[in-house]
Amino acid sequence: MDINLAHFNTDIGRQKPENIIHSSAACPFCATDELTNIIATDGDIILLKNKYNVIEEADQFVLIEGRDCDADIPSYTSDHMHRLIAFGMEHWAQMRASGKYDTVLFFKNYGPYSGGTIRHPHMQLVGFPTFRQELAFHRAEFEGLTVDERDGVVLNLSTQPRVGFWELNIVPADAGATETIADYIQISVDFFMNAFRRPLTSYNIFFYNEGTDIFIKIMPRFATSPVFIGYNIRLLPSNLAEMRDRMRAKYFESKRCTE
Ligand SMILES: [Zn+2]
């Protein structure tokens, strides 16, 4: 079968807390004293086993991004952002090198359309002992119109999106350039959440690897196009170059002029 099929345990899924829609529900990630199975910490950044391992084939982990329940990537200090991405990518690399998994997913859900259930900013690592990585993505999905390039890291807007519309890609020549990667992730999320005429509520960040090559995709989320869901048609927006110019003007060109 040419798909990766995983089994979702609905008994565990039912027990999972949800506080994006039900915003008055208590936040389990604020109660740091009650967290169990902690693997590593860096200040208030915490990696732990996911209490609700809903995917039966996989080992699931949660990376709590900090103590502030209402914060998110656009408001982080650049020091916190750098530490978060260095910590996350380091543990992602360690899990990939552990020999336990064919593939380790590393991603973030934010907002009601992202598929997330807890508001408190966090990322997830999911290790699959058996997985056909060639079915997960194509390298062409990370080609695009270059927005900026620094330290061998390219930030671009997808010309062959995975799903459709505006997808930002970060393609580092060297996975060690974590500060530039972190800066580009922060800019990408800020752009999606704050620079659109109609503000977006939701996004995903997906990390991919093919051997030691790393690819990152930041995807705005809204109700997904029916022609994609039904027929796999990916929609390329006609204003892609305009979006690239807007991003350059907002984050890169004015900065260069004042330097
Ligand atoms: Zn919280």
Tab-separated table of C-alpha atoms and ligand atoms in Angstrom:
chain	number	residue	atom	x	y	z
A	1	MET	CA	0.000	0.000	0.000
A	2	ASP	CA	1.479	3.355	-1.018
A	3	ILE	CA	0.434	5.295	2.050
A	4	ASN	CA	1.635	5.587	5.630
A	5	LEU	CA	-1.333	4.351	7.630
A	6	ALA	CA	-1.270	4.882	11.409
A	7	HIS	CA	-3.791	3.808	14.003
A	8	PHE	CA	-5.362	6.476	16.211
A	9	ASN	CA	-6.520	5.203	19.599
A	10	THR	CA	-9.897	6.827	20.198
A	11	ASP	CA	-10.068	5.694	23.859
A	12	ILE	CA	-6.910	7.724	24.600
A	13	GLY	CA	-8.053	10.527	22.279
A	14	ARG	CA	-11.241	10.933	24.296
A	15	GLN	CA	-9.258	11.589	27.498
A	16	LYS	CA	-7.142	14.350	25.930
A	17	PRO	CA	-7.727	17.828	27.350
A	18	GLU	CA	-8.778	20.574	24.913
A	19	ASN	CA	-8.591	24.284	25.660
A	20	ILE	CA	-8.474	26.056	22.293
A	21	ILE	CA	-12.267	25.942	21.804
A	22	HIS	CA	-13.040	25.428	25.520
A	23	SER	CA	-10.756	28.208	26.681
A	24	SER	CA	-11.794	27.972	30.338
A	25	ALA	CA	-10.448	24.410	30.706
A	26	ALA	CA	-7.337	24.144	32.900
A	27	CYS	CA	-3.990	24.113	31.107
A	28	PRO	CA	-1.933	20.974	31.814
A	29	PHE	CA	1.294	22.641	30.603
A	30	CYS	CA	1.046	25.472	33.150
A	31	ALA	CA	1.002	22.934	36.004
A	32	THR	CA	4.713	22.180	35.605
A	33	ASP	CA	4.902	20.528	39.081
A	34	GLU	CA	2.530	17.821	37.880
A	35	LEU	CA	4.388	16.991	34.656
A	36	THR	CA	5.791	13.469	34.480
A	37	ASN	CA	8.324	11.693	32.252
A	38	ILE	CA	10.400	14.836	31.665
A	39	ILE	CA	13.313	14.085	29.323
A	40	ALA	CA	15.206	17.391	29.215
A	41	THR	CA	14.824	21.070	30.073
A	42	ASP	CA	16.477	24.373	29.184
A	43	GLY	CA	15.156	26.991	31.607
A	44	ASP	CA	11.383	26.986	31.107
A	45	ILE	CA	11.591	24.946	27.861
A	46	ILE	CA	10.572	21.348	28.673
A	47	LEU	CA	10.691	18.120	26.636
A	48	LEU	CA	8.568	15.273	27.978
A	49	LYS	CA	6.739	12.153	26.909
A	50	ASN	CA	3.215	12.823	25.652
A	51	LYS	CA	0.733	11.582	28.251
A	52	TYR	CA	-1.771	10.855	25.482
A	53	ASN	CA	0.050	8.625	23.010
A	54	VAL	CA	-2.839	8.412	20.541
A	55	ILE	CA	-0.841	7.086	17.563
A	56	GLU	CA	-0.433	3.391	18.278
A	57	GLU	CA	2.636	2.809	16.084
A	58	ALA	CA	4.604	5.820	17.368
A	59	ASP	CA	6.290	7.310	20.441
A	60	GLN	CA	4.979	10.818	21.036
A	61	PHE	CA	6.734	13.662	22.850
A	62	VAL	CA	5.764	17.235	23.732
A	63	LEU	CA	8.082	20.242	23.734
A	64	ILE	CA	6.629	22.985	25.946
A	65	GLU	CA	7.997	26.255	24.559
A	66	GLY	CA	8.020	28.241	27.812
A	67	ARG	CA	6.066	29.160	30.921
A	68	ASP	CA	3.794	31.795	29.344
A	69	CYS	CA	0.461	30.205	28.361
A	70	ASP	CA	-0.667	33.129	26.177
A	71	ALA	CA	2.605	33.867	24.399
A	72	ASP	CA	3.624	32.640	20.980
A	73	ILE	CA	6.544	32.757	18.549
A	74	PRO	CA	6.030	36.368	17.296
A	75	SER	CA	6.357	37.722	20.866
A	76	TYR	CA	9.398	35.682	21.971
A	77	THR	CA	12.689	37.472	22.587
A	78	SER	CA	15.262	36.529	20.012
A	79	ASP	CA	17.295	34.804	22.757
A	80	HIS	CA	14.325	32.600	23.707
A	81	MET	CA	13.583	31.832	20.051
A	82	HIS	CA	17.214	30.824	19.434
A	83	ARG	CA	17.262	28.573	22.532
A	84	LEU	CA	13.917	26.974	21.611
A	85	ILE	CA	14.917	26.024	18.057
A	86	ALA	CA	18.431	24.889	19.071
A	87	PHE	CA	16.907	22.714	21.836
A	88	GLY	CA	14.175	21.292	19.594
A	89	MET	CA	16.479	20.547	16.672
A	90	GLU	CA	19.085	18.999	18.985
A	91	HIS	CA	16.561	16.561	20.488
A	92	TRP	CA	15.043	15.876	17.063
A	93	ALA	CA	18.553	14.957	15.790
A	94	GLN	CA	19.196	12.778	18.864
A	95	MET	CA	15.962	10.857	18.353
A	96	ARG	CA	16.740	10.366	14.652
A	97	ALA	CA	20.206	9.082	15.565
A	98	SER	CA	18.901	6.786	18.334
A	99	GLY	CA	18.334	3.892	15.925
A	100	LYS	CA	14.805	3.404	17.315
A	101	TYR	CA	12.956	5.119	14.488
A	102	ASP	CA	12.691	5.137	10.682
A	103	THR	CA	11.529	8.703	10.934
A	104	VAL	CA	10.899	11.336	13.596
A	105	LEU	CA	8.281	13.980	12.889
A	106	PHE	CA	8.894	17.411	14.459
A	107	PHE	CA	6.077	19.914	14.132
A	108	LYS	CA	3.949	22.593	15.717
A	109	ASN	CA	0.207	23.201	15.644
A	110	TYR	CA	-1.138	26.614	16.561
A	111	GLY	CA	-4.751	27.779	16.490
A	112	PRO	CA	-8.157	26.224	15.835
A	113	TYR	CA	-7.472	25.217	12.181
A	114	SER	CA	-4.075	23.691	12.943
A	115	GLY	CA	-5.270	20.420	14.444
A	116	GLY	CA	-3.978	21.391	17.911
A	117	THR	CA	-5.890	20.878	21.161
A	118	ILE	CA	-3.897	22.813	23.789
A	119	ARG	CA	-3.433	26.579	23.579
A	120	HIS	CA	-0.185	26.678	25.575
A	121	PRO	CA	2.592	27.033	22.956
A	122	HIS	CA	4.230	23.687	22.328
A	123	MET	CA	5.721	21.529	19.611
A	124	GLN	CA	5.630	17.785	19.111
A	125	LEU	CA	8.101	15.053	18.251
A	126	VAL	CA	6.722	11.752	17.007
A	127	GLY	CA	8.986	8.766	16.379
A	128	PHE	CA	7.815	6.041	14.010
A	129	PRO	CA	9.767	2.741	14.222
A	130	THR	CA	8.406	1.838	10.775
A	131	PHE	CA	7.705	4.542	8.216
A	132	ARG	CA	8.075	5.058	4.473
A	133	GLN	CA	9.696	8.461	4.372
A	134	GLU	CA	9.573	8.663	0.560
A	135	LEU	CA	5.788	8.993	0.876
A	136	ALA	CA	5.988	11.917	3.324
A	137	PHE	CA	7.210	14.758	1.078
A	138	HIS	CA	8.975	15.721	-2.144
A	139	ARG	CA	11.978	18.025	-2.301
A	140	ALA	CA	10.257	20.125	-4.996
A	141	GLU	CA	7.801	21.263	-2.319
A	142	PHE	CA	10.654	23.333	-0.852
A	143	GLU	CA	11.512	25.201	-4.056
A	144	GLY	CA	10.249	28.734	-4.436
A	145	LEU	CA	10.719	32.477	-4.824
A	146	THR	CA	13.579	33.524	-2.566
A	147	VAL	CA	12.588	36.060	0.072
A	148	ASP	CA	15.954	36.197	1.822
A	149	GLU	CA	19.170	34.233	2.230
A	150	ARG	CA	21.678	34.397	5.098
A	151	ASP	CA	24.354	32.061	6.471
A	152	GLY	CA	23.535	29.512	3.767
A	153	VAL	CA	19.883	29.420	4.855
A	154	VAL	CA	17.237	30.212	2.215
A	155	LEU	CA	13.768	31.527	3.028
A	156	ASN	CA	11.372	31.132	0.100
A	157	LEU	CA	7.704	31.066	-0.898
A	158	SER	CA	6.704	27.700	-2.369
A	159	THR	CA	6.123	27.512	-6.101
A	160	GLN	CA	5.002	23.871	-5.697
A	161	PRO	CA	3.032	23.983	-2.442
A	162	ARG	CA	2.164	20.756	-0.636
A	163	VAL	CA	-1.429	21.856	-0.118
A	164	GLY	CA	-1.874	25.283	-1.678
A	165	PHE	CA	-1.663	29.039	-1.279
A	166	TRP	CA	1.264	30.580	0.593
A	167	GLU	CA	3.734	28.173	2.121
A	168	LEU	CA	7.039	29.484	3.451
A	169	ASN	CA	10.072	27.205	3.267
A	170	ILE	CA	13.351	27.361	5.135
A	171	VAL	CA	16.148	25.377	3.505
A	172	PRO	CA	19.459	25.431	5.371
A	173	ALA	CA	22.662	24.259	3.711
A	174	ASP	CA	23.807	23.309	7.211
A	175	ALA	CA	21.439	22.197	9.994
A	176	GLY	CA	23.771	23.866	12.496
A	177	ALA	CA	22.695	27.383	11.490
A	178	THR	CA	19.980	27.242	14.163
A	179	GLU	CA	19.975	30.981	14.976
A	180	THR	CA	19.204	31.974	11.385
A	181	ILE	CA	16.659	29.155	11.124
A	182	ALA	CA	15.019	30.440	14.331
A	183	ASP	CA	14.984	34.042	13.037
A	184	TYR	CA	13.362	32.949	9.754
A	185	ILE	CA	10.744	30.844	11.585
A	186	GLN	CA	9.881	33.822	13.793
A	187	ILE	CA	9.570	36.148	10.773
A	188	SER	CA	7.451	33.597	8.868
A	189	VAL	CA	5.001	33.098	11.732
A	190	ASP	CA	4.788	36.846	12.349
A	191	PHE	CA	4.079	37.428	8.660
A	192	PHE	CA	1.256	34.890	8.574
A	193	MET	CA	-0.277	35.973	11.878
A	194	ASN	CA	0.077	39.757	11.569
A	195	ALA	CA	0.648	40.904	7.984
A	196	PHE	CA	-2.466	39.633	6.220
A	197	ARG	CA	-5.420	41.950	5.623
A	198	ARG	CA	-7.701	39.333	7.133
A	199	PRO	CA	-5.729	38.091	10.150
A	200	LEU	CA	-5.037	34.366	10.299
A	201	THR	CA	-5.679	32.369	13.433
A	202	SER	CA	-3.753	29.203	12.745
A	203	TYR	CA	-0.526	27.799	11.358
A	204	ASN	CA	1.693	24.722	11.353
A	205	ILE	CA	5.459	24.382	11.319
A	206	PHE	CA	6.775	21.109	9.886
A	207	PHE	CA	10.409	19.946	10.017
A	208	TYR	CA	11.561	17.306	7.509
A	209	ASN	CA	14.827	15.542	6.883
A	210	GLU	CA	16.250	13.432	4.104
A	211	GLY	CA	19.447	12.034	5.530
A	212	THR	CA	21.197	15.079	6.947
A	213	ASP	CA	19.359	17.527	4.652
A	214	ILE	CA	16.821	19.585	6.588
A	215	PHE	CA	13.681	21.310	5.280
A	216	ILE	CA	11.186	23.383	7.228
A	217	LYS	CA	7.731	24.455	6.094
A	218	ILE	CA	5.593	27.111	7.745
A	219	MET	CA	2.027	26.731	6.587
A	220	PRO	CA	-0.870	29.091	7.259
A	221	ARG	CA	-4.036	27.156	8.072
A	222	PHE	CA	-7.613	27.968	7.196
A	223	ALA	CA	-10.454	25.808	5.942
A	224	THR	CA	-8.635	23.594	3.420
A	225	SER	CA	-9.662	23.912	-0.233
A	226	PRO	CA	-12.145	21.226	-1.323
A	227	VAL	CA	-10.270	20.681	-4.612
A	228	PHE	CA	-7.242	19.648	-2.573
A	229	ILE	CA	-9.159	17.485	-0.097
A	230	GLY	CA	-11.206	15.842	-2.832
A	231	TYR	CA	-8.847	15.782	-5.810
A	232	ASN	CA	-5.280	16.573	-4.660
A	233	ILE	CA	-5.204	19.828	-6.667
A	234	ARG	CA	-2.749	22.308	-5.176
A	235	LEU	CA	-3.610	25.962	-5.719
A	236	LEU	CA	-0.775	28.384	-6.483
A	237	PRO	CA	-1.906	31.952	-5.686
A	238	SER	CA	-1.447	34.621	-8.366
A	239	ASN	CA	0.016	37.109	-5.859
A	240	LEU	CA	3.063	35.028	-4.885
A	241	ALA	CA	5.607	37.614	-6.128
A	242	GLU	CA	3.647	40.408	-4.459
A	243	MET	CA	3.747	38.496	-1.154
A	244	ARG	CA	7.505	38.017	-1.511
A	245	ASP	CA	7.930	41.770	-2.092
A	246	ARG	CA	5.753	42.591	0.909
A	247	MET	CA	7.774	40.263	3.108
A	248	ARG	CA	11.053	41.737	1.892
A	249	ALA	CA	9.822	45.271	2.497
A	250	LYS	CA	8.530	44.498	5.996
A	251	TYR	CA	11.397	42.411	7.392
A	252	PHE	CA	14.495	42.789	5.264
A	253	GLU	CA	14.827	45.905	3.102
A	254	SER	CA	14.042	48.561	5.716
A	255	LYS	CA	16.431	46.789	8.096
A	256	ARG	CA	19.208	46.849	5.530
A	257	CYS	CA	18.753	50.573	4.897
A	258	THR	CA	19.162	51.465	8.570
A	259	GLU	CA	22.160	49.210	9.183
B	1	ZN	ZN	-0.683	26.922	29.942
